[in-house]
């Protein structure tokens, strides 16, 4: 993909907690483009995170920053470090796009509708990430990938990367047919050997069907309020649904401590938290982020093999010209 100077137009989606330097480097080294989430960190931690990733790959990558958390100093750290790209999500901030662009970074902006894509492109974005409603984790818009991608492609003249529900070569081929220049894949990489998630979480990903996820406006709102998201249905979401999907403040067992992070910090029920490998407690009841494409995720594989398989299968799908004959 020219805008990203990468061999294969496959991007590993930033996944806070789950997509660390090993996963991102493996994708970059396999010819894809990795995006590392470094938001929520201090400036020094952002710089250290970039150094850590650079020790594992000399390929291009982008740093993902969350616009609803402090990001300005973190963006300056990315600029000082001369990273190839920056990916901005959860908001629209033309001044941040312009600042990164003026500093020479490739700017990727996540959107949920065509109007946002136009604003981002006018502000100088290089690549639009069109995130459909099928996506796992926090989901910015409410339009499905199938409808969103062509609408965004028609709205802007810059490359569009499709996100949400894409987990294999067929999905990639479909996205390219809709006009996307590349794909941004999250849930499938949760089943990579390099993803840093708890084994119970990974086991649920490998078993879940396309109907096993739940989108909610504010279920896992502790630590990040009013931010819609999609996660696997579990005992927490089922008890909440049985109680009538009540609003925060009125949900079953609020403030209950259900586990501990590897650093000893407590995990509360309804907390926005990606269970890391050494998490202890009731992992099943935590926010097990997942997209609807989860039914296509059936095997743990090295990230490089996932990139290769998706790329070759997409190529095959696109070369099979006899579909309509
Ligand atoms: C565990 C997890 C964590 C995520 N964290 C982030 C994040 O930190 N930054 C971000 O821009 N998107 C985040 N997302 C959303 C992904 O970047 C991406 O849009 C989504 O995974 C695409 O849909 P898919 O899961 O169906 O492939 C996360 C998704 C998951 C599954």
Short mmCIF file of N, CA, C and O in Angstrom, two decimals, residues 61 126 137 147 180 212 214 232:
data_model
loop_
_atom_site.label_atom_id
_atom_site.label_comp_id
_atom_site.label_asym_id
_atom_site.label_seq_id
_atom_site.Cartn_x
_atom_site.Cartn_y
_atom_site.Cartn_z
N UNK A 61 5.78 1.66 11.17
CA UNK A 61 4.59 1.38 11.99
C UNK A 61 3.98 2.71 12.43
O UNK A 61 4.58 3.77 12.23
N UNK A 126 -3.88 11.26 5.78
CA UNK A 126 -3.33 10.49 4.65
C UNK A 126 -4.14 9.23 4.38
O UNK A 126 -4.21 8.75 3.25
N UNK A 137 -14.01 -4.33 20.50
CA UNK A 137 -13.44 -3.24 21.28
C UNK A 137 -14.36 -2.03 21.23
O UNK A 137 -15.57 -2.16 21.04
N UNK A 147 -21.74 -1.18 4.46
CA UNK A 147 -22.32 0.08 4.01
C UNK A 147 -21.34 1.24 4.17
O UNK A 147 -21.34 2.19 3.38
N UNK A 180 -11.85 -0.36 -0.71
CA UNK A 180 -10.81 -0.12 0.30
C UNK A 180 -9.44 -0.40 -0.29
O UNK A 180 -9.30 -1.20 -1.22
N UNK A 212 -22.38 -14.32 19.30
CA UNK A 212 -22.00 -14.31 20.72
C UNK A 212 -21.43 -12.99 21.22
O UNK A 212 -20.90 -12.93 22.34
N UNK A 214 -21.85 -8.74 22.00
CA UNK A 214 -22.89 -7.77 22.35
C UNK A 214 -22.33 -6.36 22.22
O UNK A 214 -21.28 -6.05 22.79
N UNK A 232 -17.61 -10.06 23.97
CA UNK A 232 -18.30 -11.34 24.05
C UNK A 232 -19.37 -11.28 25.13
O UNK A 232 -19.15 -10.68 26.19
#
